mmCIF file of C-alpha atoms in Angstrom:
data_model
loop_
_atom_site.group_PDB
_atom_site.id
_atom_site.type_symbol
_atom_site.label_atom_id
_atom_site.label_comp_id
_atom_site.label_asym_id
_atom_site.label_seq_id
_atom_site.Cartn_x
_atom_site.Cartn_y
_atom_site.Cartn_z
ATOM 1 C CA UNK S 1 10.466 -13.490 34.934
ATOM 2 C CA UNK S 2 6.975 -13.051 33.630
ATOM 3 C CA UNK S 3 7.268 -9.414 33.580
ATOM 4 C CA UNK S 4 10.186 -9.785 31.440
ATOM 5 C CA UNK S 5 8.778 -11.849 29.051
ATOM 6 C CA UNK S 6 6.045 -9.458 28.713
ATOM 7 C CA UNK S 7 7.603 -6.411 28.428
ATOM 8 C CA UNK S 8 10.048 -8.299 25.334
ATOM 9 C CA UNK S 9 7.069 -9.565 23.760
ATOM 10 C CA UNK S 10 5.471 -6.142 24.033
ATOM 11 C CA UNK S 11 8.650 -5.012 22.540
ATOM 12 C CA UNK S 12 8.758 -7.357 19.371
ATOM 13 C CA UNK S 13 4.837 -6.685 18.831
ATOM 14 C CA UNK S 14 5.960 -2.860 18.991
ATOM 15 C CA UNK S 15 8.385 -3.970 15.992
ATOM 16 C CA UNK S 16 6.394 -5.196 14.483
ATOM 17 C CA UNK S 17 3.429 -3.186 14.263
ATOM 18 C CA UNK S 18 6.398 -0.222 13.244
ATOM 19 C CA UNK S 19 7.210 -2.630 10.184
ATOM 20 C CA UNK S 20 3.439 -3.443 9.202
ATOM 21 C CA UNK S 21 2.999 0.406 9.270
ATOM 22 C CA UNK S 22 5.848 0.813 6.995
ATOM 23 C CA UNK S 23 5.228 -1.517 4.524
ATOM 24 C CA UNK S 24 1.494 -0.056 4.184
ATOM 25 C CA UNK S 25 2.867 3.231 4.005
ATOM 26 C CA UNK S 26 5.167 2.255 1.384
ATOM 27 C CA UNK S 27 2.469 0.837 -1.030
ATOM 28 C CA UNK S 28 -0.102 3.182 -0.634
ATOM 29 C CA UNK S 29 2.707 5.176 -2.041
ATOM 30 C CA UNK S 30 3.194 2.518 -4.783
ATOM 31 C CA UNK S 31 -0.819 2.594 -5.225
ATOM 32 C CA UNK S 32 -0.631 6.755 -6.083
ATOM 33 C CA UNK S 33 2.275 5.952 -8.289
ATOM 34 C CA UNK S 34 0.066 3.365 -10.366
ATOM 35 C CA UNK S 35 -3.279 5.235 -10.388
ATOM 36 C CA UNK S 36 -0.751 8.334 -12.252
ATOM 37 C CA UNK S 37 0.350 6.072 -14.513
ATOM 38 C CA UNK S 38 -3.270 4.479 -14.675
ATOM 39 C CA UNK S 39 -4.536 8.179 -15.449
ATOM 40 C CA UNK S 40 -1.748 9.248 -17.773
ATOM 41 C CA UNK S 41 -2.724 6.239 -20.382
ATOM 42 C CA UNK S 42 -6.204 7.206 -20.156
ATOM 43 C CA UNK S 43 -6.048 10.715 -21.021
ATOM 44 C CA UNK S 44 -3.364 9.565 -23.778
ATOM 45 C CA UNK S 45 -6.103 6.726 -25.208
ATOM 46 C CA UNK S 46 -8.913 9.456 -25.148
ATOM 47 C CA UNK S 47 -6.759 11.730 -26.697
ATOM 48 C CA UNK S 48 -5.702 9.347 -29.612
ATOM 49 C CA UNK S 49 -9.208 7.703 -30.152
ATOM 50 C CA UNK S 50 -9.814 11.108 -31.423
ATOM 51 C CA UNK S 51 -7.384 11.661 -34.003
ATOM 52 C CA UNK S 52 -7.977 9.922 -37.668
ATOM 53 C CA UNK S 53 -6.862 6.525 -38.022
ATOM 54 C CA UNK S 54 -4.136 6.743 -40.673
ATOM 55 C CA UNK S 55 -2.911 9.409 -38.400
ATOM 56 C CA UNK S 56 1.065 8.849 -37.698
ATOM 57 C CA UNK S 57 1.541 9.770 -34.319
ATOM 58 C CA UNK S 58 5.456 11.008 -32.845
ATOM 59 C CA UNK S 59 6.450 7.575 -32.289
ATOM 60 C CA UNK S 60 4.758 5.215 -34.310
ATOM 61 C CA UNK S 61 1.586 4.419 -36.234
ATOM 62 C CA UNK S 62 -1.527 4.942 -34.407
ATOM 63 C CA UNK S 63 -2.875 1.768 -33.894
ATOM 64 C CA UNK S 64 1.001 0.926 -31.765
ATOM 65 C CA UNK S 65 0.654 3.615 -29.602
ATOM 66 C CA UNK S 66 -3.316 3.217 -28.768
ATOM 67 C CA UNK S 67 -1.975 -0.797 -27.756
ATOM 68 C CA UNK S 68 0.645 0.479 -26.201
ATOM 69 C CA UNK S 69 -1.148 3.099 -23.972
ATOM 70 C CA UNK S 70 -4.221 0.262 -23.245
ATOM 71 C CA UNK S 71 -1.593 -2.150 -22.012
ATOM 72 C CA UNK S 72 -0.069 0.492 -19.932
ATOM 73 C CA UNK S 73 -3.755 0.909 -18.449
ATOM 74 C CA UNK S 74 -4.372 -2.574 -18.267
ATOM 75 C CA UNK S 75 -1.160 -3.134 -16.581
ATOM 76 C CA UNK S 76 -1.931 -0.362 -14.042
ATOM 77 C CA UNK S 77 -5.015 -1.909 -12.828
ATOM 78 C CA UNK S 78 -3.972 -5.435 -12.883
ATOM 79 C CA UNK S 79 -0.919 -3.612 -10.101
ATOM 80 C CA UNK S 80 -3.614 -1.654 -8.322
ATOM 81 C CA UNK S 81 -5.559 -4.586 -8.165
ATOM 82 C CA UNK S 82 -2.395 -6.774 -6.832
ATOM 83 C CA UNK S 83 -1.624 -4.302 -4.556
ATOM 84 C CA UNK S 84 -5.292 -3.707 -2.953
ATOM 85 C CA UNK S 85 -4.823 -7.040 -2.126
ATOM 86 C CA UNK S 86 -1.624 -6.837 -0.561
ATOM 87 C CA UNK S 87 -2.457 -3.484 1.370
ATOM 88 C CA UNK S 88 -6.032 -5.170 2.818
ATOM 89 C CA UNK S 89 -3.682 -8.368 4.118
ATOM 90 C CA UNK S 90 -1.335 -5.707 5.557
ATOM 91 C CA UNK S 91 -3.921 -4.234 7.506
ATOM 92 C CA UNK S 92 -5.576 -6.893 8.982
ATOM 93 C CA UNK S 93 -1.997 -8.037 10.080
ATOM 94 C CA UNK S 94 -1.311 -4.656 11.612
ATOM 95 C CA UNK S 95 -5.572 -5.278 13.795
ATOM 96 C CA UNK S 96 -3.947 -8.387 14.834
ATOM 97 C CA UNK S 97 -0.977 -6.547 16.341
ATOM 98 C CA UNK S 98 -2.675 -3.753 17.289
ATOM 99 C CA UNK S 99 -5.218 -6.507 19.262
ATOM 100 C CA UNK S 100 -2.124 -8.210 20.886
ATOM 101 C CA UNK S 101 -0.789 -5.511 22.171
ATOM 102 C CA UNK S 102 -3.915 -4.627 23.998
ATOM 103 C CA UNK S 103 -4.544 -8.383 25.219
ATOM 104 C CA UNK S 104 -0.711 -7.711 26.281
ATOM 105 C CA UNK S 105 -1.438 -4.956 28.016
ATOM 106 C CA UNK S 106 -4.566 -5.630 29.294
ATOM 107 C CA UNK S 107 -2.493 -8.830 31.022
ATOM 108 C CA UNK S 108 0.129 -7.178 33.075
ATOM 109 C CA UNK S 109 -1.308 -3.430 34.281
ATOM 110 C CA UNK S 110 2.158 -3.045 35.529
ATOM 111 C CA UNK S 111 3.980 -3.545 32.014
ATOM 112 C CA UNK S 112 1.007 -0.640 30.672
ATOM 113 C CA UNK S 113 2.077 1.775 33.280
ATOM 114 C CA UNK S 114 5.763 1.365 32.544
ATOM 115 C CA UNK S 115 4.932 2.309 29.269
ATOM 116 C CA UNK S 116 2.530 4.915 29.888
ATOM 117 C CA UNK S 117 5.732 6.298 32.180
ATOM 118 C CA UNK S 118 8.390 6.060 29.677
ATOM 119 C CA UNK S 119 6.169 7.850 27.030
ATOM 120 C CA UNK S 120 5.282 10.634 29.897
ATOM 121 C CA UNK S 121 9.018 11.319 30.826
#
């Protein structure tokens, strides 16, 4: 009965230790995305902060597309910010599993070397 219990705890840890990875996966993804758009609107800014200011630029006046292009940035950091958080959370969620599994483990030798046989098969 025990050993039952064990190996479907085991199994819903496994889960979700799969998910955590996932999700961290996902917005470190999300994070590279960001830090483009992060880098795009700064070479844009230092590229307009050059040109005269009565300049009319493709779109619009200057002075709209250099507050555009800093909200972008702004925006971008304020995300990778939000997301740093999100991501460090993730991670110590995934140690916690991670720990479980090996106080799980550690618990019933016989539910690690039915394990250790399925992965060897």
């Amino acid at each position: 009965m025990a050993d039952e219990a064990n190996r479907a705890a085991f199994v819903e840890l496994q889960g979700r230790m799969i998910e955590t990875t996932g999700k961290i996966k996902q917005l470190q993804a999300q994070m590279r995305s960001k830090e483009g758009e992060k880098k795009r609107a700064y070479l844009t800014l230092e590229e307009l902060r050059q040109l005269p200011d009565n300049t009319n630029t493709y779109k619009t006046p200057k002075s709209l597309l250099l507050s555009e292009q800093e909200q972008k940035f702004n925006d971008s950091e304020s995300a990778i910010a939000s997301m740093q958080t999100s991501k460090e959370y993730l991670e110590k969620q995934l140690a916690e599993v991670e720990n479980n599994i090996k106080e799980l483990l550690q618990q019933d030798p016989g539910l690690a070397r039915q394990i250790l046989s399925m992965t060897v098969q």
